[in-house]
PDB file of C-alpha atoms and ligand atoms in Angstrom:
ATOM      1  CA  UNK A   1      17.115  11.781 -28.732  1.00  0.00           C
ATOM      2  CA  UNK A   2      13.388  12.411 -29.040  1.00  0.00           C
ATOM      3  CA  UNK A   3      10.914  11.304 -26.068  1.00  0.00           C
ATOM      4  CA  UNK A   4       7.915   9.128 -26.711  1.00  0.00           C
ATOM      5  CA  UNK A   5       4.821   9.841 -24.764  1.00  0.00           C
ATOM      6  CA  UNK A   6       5.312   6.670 -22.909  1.00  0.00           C
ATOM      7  CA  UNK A   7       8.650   7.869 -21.845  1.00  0.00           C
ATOM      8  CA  UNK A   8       7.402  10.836 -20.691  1.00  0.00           C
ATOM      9  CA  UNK A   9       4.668   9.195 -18.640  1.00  0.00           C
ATOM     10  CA  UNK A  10       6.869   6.680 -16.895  1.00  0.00           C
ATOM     11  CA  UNK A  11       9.119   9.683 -16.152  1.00  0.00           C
ATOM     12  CA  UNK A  12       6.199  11.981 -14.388  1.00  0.00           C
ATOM     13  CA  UNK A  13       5.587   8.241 -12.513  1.00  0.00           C
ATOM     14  CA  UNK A  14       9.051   7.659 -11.487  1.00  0.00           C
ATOM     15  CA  UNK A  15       9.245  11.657 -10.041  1.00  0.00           C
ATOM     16  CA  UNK A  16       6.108  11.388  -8.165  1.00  0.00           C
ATOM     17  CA  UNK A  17       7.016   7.658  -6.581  1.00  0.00           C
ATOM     18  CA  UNK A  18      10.366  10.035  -5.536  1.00  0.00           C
ATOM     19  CA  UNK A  19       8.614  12.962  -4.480  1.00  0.00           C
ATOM     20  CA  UNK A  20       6.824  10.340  -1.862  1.00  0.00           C
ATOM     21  CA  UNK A  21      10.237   8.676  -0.987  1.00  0.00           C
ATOM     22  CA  UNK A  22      11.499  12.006  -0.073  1.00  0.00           C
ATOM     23  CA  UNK A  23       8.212  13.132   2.057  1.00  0.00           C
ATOM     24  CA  UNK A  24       8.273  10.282   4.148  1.00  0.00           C
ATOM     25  CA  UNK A  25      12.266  10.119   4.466  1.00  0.00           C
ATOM     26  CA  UNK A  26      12.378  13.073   7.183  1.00  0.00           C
ATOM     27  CA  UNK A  27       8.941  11.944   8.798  1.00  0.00           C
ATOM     28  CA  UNK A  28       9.365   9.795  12.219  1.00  0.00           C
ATOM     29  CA  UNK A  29       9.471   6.301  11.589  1.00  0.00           C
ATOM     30  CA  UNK A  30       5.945   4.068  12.201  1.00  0.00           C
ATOM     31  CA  UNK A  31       7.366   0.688  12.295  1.00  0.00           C
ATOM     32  CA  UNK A  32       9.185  -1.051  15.500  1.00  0.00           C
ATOM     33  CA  UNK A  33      11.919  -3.679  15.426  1.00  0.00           C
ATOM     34  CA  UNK A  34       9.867  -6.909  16.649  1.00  0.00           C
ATOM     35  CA  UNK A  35      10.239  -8.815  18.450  1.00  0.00           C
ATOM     36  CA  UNK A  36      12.775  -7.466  20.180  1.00  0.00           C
ATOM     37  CA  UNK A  37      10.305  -4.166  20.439  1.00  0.00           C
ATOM     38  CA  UNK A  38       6.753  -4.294  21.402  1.00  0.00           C
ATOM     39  CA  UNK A  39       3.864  -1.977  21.084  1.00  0.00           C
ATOM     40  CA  UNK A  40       1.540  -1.753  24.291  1.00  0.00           C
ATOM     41  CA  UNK A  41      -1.830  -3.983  23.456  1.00  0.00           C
ATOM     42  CA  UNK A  42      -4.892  -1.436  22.913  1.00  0.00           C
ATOM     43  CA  UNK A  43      -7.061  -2.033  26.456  1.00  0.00           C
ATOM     44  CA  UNK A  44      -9.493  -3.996  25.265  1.00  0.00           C
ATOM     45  CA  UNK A  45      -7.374  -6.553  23.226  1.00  0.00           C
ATOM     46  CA  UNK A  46      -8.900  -9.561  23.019  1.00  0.00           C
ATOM     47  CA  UNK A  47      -5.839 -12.401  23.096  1.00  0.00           C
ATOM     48  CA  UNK A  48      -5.248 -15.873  24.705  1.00  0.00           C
ATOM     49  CA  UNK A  49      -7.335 -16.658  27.455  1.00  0.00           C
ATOM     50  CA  UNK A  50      -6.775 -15.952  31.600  1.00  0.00           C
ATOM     51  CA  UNK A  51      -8.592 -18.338  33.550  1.00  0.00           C
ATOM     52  CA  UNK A  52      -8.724 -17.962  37.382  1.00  0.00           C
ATOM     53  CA  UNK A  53     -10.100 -21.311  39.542  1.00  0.00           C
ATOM     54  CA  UNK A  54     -10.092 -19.179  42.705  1.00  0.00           C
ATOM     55  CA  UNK A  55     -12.715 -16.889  41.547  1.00  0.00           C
ATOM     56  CA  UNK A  56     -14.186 -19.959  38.875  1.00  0.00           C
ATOM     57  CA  UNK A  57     -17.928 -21.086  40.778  1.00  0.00           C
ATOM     58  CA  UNK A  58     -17.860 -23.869  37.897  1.00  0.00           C
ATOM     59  CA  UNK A  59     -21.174 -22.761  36.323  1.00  0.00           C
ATOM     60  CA  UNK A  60     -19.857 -24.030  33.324  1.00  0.00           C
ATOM     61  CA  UNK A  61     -21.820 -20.681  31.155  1.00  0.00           C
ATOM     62  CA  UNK A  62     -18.277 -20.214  29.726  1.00  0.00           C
ATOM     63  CA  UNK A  63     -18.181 -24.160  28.122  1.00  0.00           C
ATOM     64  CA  UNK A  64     -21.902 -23.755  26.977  1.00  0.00           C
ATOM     65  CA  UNK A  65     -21.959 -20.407  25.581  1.00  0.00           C
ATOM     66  CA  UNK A  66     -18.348 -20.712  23.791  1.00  0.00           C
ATOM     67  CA  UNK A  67     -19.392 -20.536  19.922  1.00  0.00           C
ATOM     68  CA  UNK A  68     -15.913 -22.038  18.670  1.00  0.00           C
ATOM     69  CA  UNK A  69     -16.336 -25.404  21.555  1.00  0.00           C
ATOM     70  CA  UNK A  70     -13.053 -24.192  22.201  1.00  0.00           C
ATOM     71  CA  UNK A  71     -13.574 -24.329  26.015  1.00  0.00           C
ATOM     72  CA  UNK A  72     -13.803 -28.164  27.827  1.00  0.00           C
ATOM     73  CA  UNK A  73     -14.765 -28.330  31.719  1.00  0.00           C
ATOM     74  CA  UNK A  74     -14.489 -31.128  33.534  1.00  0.00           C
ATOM     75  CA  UNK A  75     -16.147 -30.761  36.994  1.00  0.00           C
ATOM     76  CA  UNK A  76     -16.531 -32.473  39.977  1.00  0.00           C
ATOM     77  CA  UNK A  77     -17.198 -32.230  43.932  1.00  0.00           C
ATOM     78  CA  UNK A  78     -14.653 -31.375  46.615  1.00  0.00           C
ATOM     79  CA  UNK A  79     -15.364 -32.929  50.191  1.00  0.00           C
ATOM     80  CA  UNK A  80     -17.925 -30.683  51.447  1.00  0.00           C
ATOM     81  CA  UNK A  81     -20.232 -31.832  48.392  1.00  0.00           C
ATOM     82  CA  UNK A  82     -19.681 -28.312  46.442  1.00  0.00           C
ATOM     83  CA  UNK A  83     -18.809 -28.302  42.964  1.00  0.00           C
ATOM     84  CA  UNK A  84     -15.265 -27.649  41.461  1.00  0.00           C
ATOM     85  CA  UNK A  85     -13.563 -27.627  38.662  1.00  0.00           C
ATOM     86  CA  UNK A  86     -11.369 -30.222  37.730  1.00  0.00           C
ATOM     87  CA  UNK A  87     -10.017 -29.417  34.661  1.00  0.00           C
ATOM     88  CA  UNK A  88     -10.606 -26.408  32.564  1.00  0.00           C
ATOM     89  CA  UNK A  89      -9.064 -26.162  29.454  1.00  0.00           C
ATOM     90  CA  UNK A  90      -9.059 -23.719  26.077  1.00  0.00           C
ATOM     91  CA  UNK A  91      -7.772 -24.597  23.111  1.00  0.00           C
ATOM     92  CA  UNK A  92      -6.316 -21.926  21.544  1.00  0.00           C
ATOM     93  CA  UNK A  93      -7.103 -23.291  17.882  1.00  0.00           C
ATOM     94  CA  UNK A  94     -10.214 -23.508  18.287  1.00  0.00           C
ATOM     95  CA  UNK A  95     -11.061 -20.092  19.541  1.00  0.00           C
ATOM     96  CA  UNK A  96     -11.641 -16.941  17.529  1.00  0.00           C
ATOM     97  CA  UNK A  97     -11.171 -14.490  20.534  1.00  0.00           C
ATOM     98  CA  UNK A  98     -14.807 -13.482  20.326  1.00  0.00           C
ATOM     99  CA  UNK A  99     -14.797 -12.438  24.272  1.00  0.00           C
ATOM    100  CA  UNK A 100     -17.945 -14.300  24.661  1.00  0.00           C
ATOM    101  CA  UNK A 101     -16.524 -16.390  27.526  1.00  0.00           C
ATOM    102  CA  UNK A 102     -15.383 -13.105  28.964  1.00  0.00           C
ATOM    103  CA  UNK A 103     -18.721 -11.779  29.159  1.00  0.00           C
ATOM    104  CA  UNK A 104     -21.136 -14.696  29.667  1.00  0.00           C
ATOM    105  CA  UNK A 105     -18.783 -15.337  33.498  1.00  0.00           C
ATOM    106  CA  UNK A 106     -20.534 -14.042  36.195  1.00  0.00           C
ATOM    107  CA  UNK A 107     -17.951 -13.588  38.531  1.00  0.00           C
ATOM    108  CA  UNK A 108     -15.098 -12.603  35.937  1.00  0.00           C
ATOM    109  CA  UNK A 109     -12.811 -15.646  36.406  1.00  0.00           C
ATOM    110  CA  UNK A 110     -11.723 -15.276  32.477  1.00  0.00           C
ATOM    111  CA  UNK A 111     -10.159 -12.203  30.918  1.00  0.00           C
ATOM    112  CA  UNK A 112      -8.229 -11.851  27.778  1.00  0.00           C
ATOM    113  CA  UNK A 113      -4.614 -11.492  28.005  1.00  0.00           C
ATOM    114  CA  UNK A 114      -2.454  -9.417  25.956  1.00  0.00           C
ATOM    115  CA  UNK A 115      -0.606 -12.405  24.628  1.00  0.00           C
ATOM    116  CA  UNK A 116      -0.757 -13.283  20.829  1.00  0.00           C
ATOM    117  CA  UNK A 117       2.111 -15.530  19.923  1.00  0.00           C
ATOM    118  CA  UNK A 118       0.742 -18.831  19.700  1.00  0.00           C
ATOM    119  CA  UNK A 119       2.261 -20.749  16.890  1.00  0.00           C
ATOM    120  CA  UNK A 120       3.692 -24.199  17.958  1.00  0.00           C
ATOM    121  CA  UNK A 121       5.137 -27.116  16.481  1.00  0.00           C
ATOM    122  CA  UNK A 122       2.885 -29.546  18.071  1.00  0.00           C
ATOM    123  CA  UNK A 123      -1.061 -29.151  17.602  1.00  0.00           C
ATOM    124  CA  UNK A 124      -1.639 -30.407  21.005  1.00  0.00           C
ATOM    125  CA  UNK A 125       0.410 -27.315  22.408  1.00  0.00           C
ATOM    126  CA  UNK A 126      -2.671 -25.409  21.170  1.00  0.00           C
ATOM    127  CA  UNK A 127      -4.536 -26.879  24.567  1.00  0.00           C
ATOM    128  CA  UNK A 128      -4.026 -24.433  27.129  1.00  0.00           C
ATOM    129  CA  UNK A 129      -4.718 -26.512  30.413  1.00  0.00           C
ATOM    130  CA  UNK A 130      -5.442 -24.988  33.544  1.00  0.00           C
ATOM    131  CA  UNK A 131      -2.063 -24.928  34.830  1.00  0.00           C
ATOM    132  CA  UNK A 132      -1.155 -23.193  31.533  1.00  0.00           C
ATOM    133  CA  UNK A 133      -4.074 -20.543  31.565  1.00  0.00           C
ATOM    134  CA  UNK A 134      -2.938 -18.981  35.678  1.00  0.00           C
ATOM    135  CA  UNK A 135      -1.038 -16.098  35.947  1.00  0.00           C
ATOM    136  CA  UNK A 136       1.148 -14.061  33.866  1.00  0.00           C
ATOM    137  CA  UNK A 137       0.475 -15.143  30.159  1.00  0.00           C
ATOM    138  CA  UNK A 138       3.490 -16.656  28.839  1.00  0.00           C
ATOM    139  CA  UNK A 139       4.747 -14.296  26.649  1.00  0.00           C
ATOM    140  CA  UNK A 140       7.644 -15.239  24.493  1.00  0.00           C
ATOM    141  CA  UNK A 141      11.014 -13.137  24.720  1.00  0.00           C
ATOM    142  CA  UNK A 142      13.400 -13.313  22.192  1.00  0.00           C
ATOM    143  CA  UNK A 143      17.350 -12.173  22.460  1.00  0.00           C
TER     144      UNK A 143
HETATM  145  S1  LIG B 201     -13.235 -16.086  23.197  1.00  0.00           S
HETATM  146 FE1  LIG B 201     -15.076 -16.909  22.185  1.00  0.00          FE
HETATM  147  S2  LIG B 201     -14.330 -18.674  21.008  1.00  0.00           S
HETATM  148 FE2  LIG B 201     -12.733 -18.161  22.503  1.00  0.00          FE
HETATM  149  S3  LIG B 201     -13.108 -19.457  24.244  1.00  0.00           S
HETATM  150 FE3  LIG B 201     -14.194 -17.528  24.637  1.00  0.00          FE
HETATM  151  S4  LIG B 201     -16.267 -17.822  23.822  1.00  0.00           S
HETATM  152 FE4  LIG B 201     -14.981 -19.451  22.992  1.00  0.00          FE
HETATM  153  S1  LIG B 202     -18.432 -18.938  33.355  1.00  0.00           S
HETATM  154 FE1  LIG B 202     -16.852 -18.265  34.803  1.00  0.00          FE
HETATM  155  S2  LIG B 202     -17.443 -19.169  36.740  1.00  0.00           S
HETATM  156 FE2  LIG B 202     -18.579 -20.271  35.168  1.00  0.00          FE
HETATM  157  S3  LIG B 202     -17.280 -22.060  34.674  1.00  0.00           S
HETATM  158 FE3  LIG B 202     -16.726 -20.428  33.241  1.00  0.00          FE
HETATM  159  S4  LIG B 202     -14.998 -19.400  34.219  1.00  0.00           S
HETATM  160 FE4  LIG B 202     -15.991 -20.589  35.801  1.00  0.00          FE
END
Protein backbone atom coordinates (compact mmCIF):
# COMPACT_ATOMS: atom_id res chain seq x y z
CA UNK A 1 0.00 0.00 0.00
CA UNK A 2 1.60 3.18 -1.31
CA UNK A 3 1.09 6.64 0.68
CA UNK A 4 -0.20 9.73 -1.04
CA UNK A 5 1.24 13.01 -0.01
CA UNK A 6 -2.01 13.89 1.55
CA UNK A 7 -1.76 10.86 3.66
CA UNK A 8 1.39 11.65 4.72
CA UNK A 9 0.46 15.19 5.69
CA UNK A 10 -2.59 14.31 7.72
CA UNK A 11 -0.31 11.75 9.41
CA UNK A 12 2.62 14.43 10.49
CA UNK A 13 -0.89 16.47 11.68
CA UNK A 14 -2.39 13.74 13.60
CA UNK A 15 1.37 13.05 15.47
CA UNK A 16 1.88 16.58 16.31
CA UNK A 17 -2.01 17.13 17.67
CA UNK A 18 -0.63 13.80 19.90
CA UNK A 19 2.63 15.03 20.71
CA UNK A 20 0.49 18.12 22.39
CA UNK A 21 -2.04 15.65 24.04
CA UNK A 22 0.81 13.97 25.64
CA UNK A 23 2.69 17.38 26.83
CA UNK A 24 -0.14 18.65 28.52
CA UNK A 25 -1.35 15.12 29.97
CA UNK A 26 1.38 15.14 32.91
CA UNK A 27 1.15 19.08 33.32
CA UNK A 28 -1.14 20.26 36.46
CA UNK A 29 -4.52 20.81 35.51
CA UNK A 30 -5.77 24.78 34.82
CA UNK A 31 -9.40 24.32 34.95
CA UNK A 32 -11.65 24.05 38.34
CA UNK A 33 -14.91 22.14 38.77
CA UNK A 34 -17.52 25.19 38.99
CA UNK A 35 -19.51 25.86 40.60
CA UNK A 36 -18.93 23.74 43.13
CA UNK A 37 -15.11 25.30 43.02
CA UNK A 38 -14.33 28.89 42.89
CA UNK A 39 -11.32 30.89 42.00
CA UNK A 40 -10.59 33.97 44.40
CA UNK A 41 -11.83 37.35 42.38
CA UNK A 42 -8.56 39.39 41.25
CA UNK A 43 -8.67 42.62 43.93
CA UNK A 44 -9.89 44.96 41.87
CA UNK A 45 -12.85 43.00 40.27
CA UNK A 46 -15.34 45.06 39.30
CA UNK A 47 -18.89 42.95 39.95
CA UNK A 48 -22.44 43.74 41.27
CA UNK A 49 -22.74 46.70 43.19
CA UNK A 50 -22.33 47.30 47.37
CA UNK A 51 -24.21 50.15 48.44
CA UNK A 52 -23.93 51.36 52.08
CA UNK A 53 -26.87 54.10 53.37
CA UNK A 54 -24.91 54.56 56.61
CA UNK A 55 -21.98 56.06 55.00
CA UNK A 56 -24.47 57.33 51.70
CA UNK A 57 -24.63 61.63 52.30
CA UNK A 58 -27.25 61.35 49.27
CA UNK A 59 -25.26 63.64 46.93
CA UNK A 60 -26.74 61.81 44.33
CA UNK A 61 -22.92 62.14 42.06
CA UNK A 62 -23.36 58.33 41.78
CA UNK A 63 -27.14 58.69 39.86
CA UNK A 64 -25.74 61.67 37.73
CA UNK A 65 -22.45 60.48 36.75
CA UNK A 66 -23.64 56.68 36.07
CA UNK A 67 -23.07 56.40 32.10
CA UNK A 68 -25.40 53.18 31.76
CA UNK A 69 -28.62 55.27 34.01
CA UNK A 70 -28.34 52.15 35.71
CA UNK A 71 -28.45 53.84 39.17
CA UNK A 72 -32.14 55.54 40.41
CA UNK A 73 -32.17 57.67 43.81
CA UNK A 74 -35.00 58.65 45.31
CA UNK A 75 -34.32 61.15 48.16
CA UNK A 76 -35.96 62.84 50.69
CA UNK A 77 -35.67 64.62 54.29
CA UNK A 78 -35.60 62.90 57.67
CA UNK A 79 -37.02 65.03 60.69
CA UNK A 80 -34.22 67.23 61.39
CA UNK A 81 -34.63 68.69 57.69
CA UNK A 82 -31.32 66.73 56.38
CA UNK A 83 -31.43 64.85 53.33
CA UNK A 84 -31.68 60.97 53.00
CA UNK A 85 -32.02 58.54 50.84
CA UNK A 86 -35.07 56.85 50.30
CA UNK A 87 -34.56 54.47 47.87
CA UNK A 88 -31.44 53.64 46.03
CA UNK A 89 -31.51 51.20 43.55
CA UNK A 90 -29.05 49.56 40.61
CA UNK A 91 -30.14 47.67 38.07
CA UNK A 92 -27.90 45.21 37.29
CA UNK A 93 -28.90 45.13 33.43
CA UNK A 94 -28.30 48.17 32.89
CA UNK A 95 -24.82 48.51 34.21
CA UNK A 96 -21.57 47.67 32.48
CA UNK A 97 -19.42 47.57 35.74
CA UNK A 98 -17.49 50.61 34.59
CA UNK A 99 -16.61 51.57 38.46
CA UNK A 100 -17.59 55.03 37.71
CA UNK A 101 -20.06 55.11 40.62
CA UNK A 102 -17.24 53.72 42.68
CA UNK A 103 -15.09 56.53 42.04
CA UNK A 104 -17.29 59.61 41.50
CA UNK A 105 -18.64 58.78 45.76
CA UNK A 106 -17.01 60.92 47.95
CA UNK A 107 -17.33 59.15 50.97
CA UNK A 108 -17.05 55.49 49.45
CA UNK A 109 -20.60 54.26 50.22
CA UNK A 110 -20.40 51.96 46.84
CA UNK A 111 -17.80 49.30 46.15
CA UNK A 112 -17.87 46.47 43.77
CA UNK A 113 -18.48 43.12 45.07
CA UNK A 114 -16.99 40.00 43.98
CA UNK A 115 -20.31 38.61 42.93
CA UNK A 116 -21.00 37.79 39.18
CA UNK A 117 -23.90 35.41 38.90
CA UNK A 118 -26.71 37.40 37.93
CA UNK A 119 -28.88 35.59 35.49
CA UNK A 120 -32.61 35.44 36.54
CA UNK A 121 -35.76 34.35 35.24
CA UNK A 122 -37.56 37.50 35.83
CA UNK A 123 -36.13 40.89 34.28
CA UNK A 124 -37.29 42.78 37.21
CA UNK A 125 -34.89 40.58 39.48
CA UNK A 126 -32.21 42.58 37.61
CA UNK A 127 -33.24 45.69 40.14
CA UNK A 128 -31.09 45.43 42.99
CA UNK A 129 -33.02 47.58 45.69
CA UNK A 130 -31.45 48.85 48.62
CA UNK A 131 -32.32 46.12 50.83
CA UNK A 132 -30.79 43.85 48.15
CA UNK A 133 -27.47 45.91 47.62
CA UNK A 134 -26.38 45.76 52.03
CA UNK A 135 -24.11 43.40 53.16
CA UNK A 136 -22.66 40.25 52.04
CA UNK A 137 -23.41 39.99 48.20
CA UNK A 138 -25.62 37.17 47.65
CA UNK A 139 -23.61 34.77 46.20
CA UNK A 140 -25.21 31.66 44.88
CA UNK A 141 -24.08 28.13 46.31
CA UNK A 142 -24.79 25.19 44.58
CA UNK A 143 -24.74 21.37 46.11
S1 LIG B 1 -20.50 50.68 37.49
FE1 LIG B 1 -20.78 52.26 35.91
S2 LIG B 1 -22.64 51.63 34.81
FE2 LIG B 1 -22.61 50.50 36.75
S3 LIG B 1 -23.82 51.70 38.16
FE3 LIG B 1 -21.68 52.35 38.43
S4 LIG B 1 -21.40 54.08 37.02
FE4 LIG B 1 -23.28 53.03 36.42
S1 LIG C 1 -22.20 59.28 45.33
FE1 LIG C 1 -22.01 58.11 47.24
S2 LIG C 1 -22.79 59.47 48.81
FE2 LIG C 1 -23.50 60.30 46.86
S3 LIG C 1 -25.55 59.38 46.58
FE3 LIG C 1 -24.08 58.04 45.55
S4 LIG C 1 -23.57 56.50 47.10
FE4 LIG C 1 -24.51 58.19 48.18
Amino acid sequence: MSLSLKDIKLTGELIRGLKITLRYMFKPSVTIQYPTQRREASENYRGLIRWDKDKCVACVLCEYFCPAKAIDITTGEDEAGNKKVLNYQVDASHCMYCGYCVEICPVKAIKHSEHFELSVYELEDTIYAQEKMAGDPPITKYR
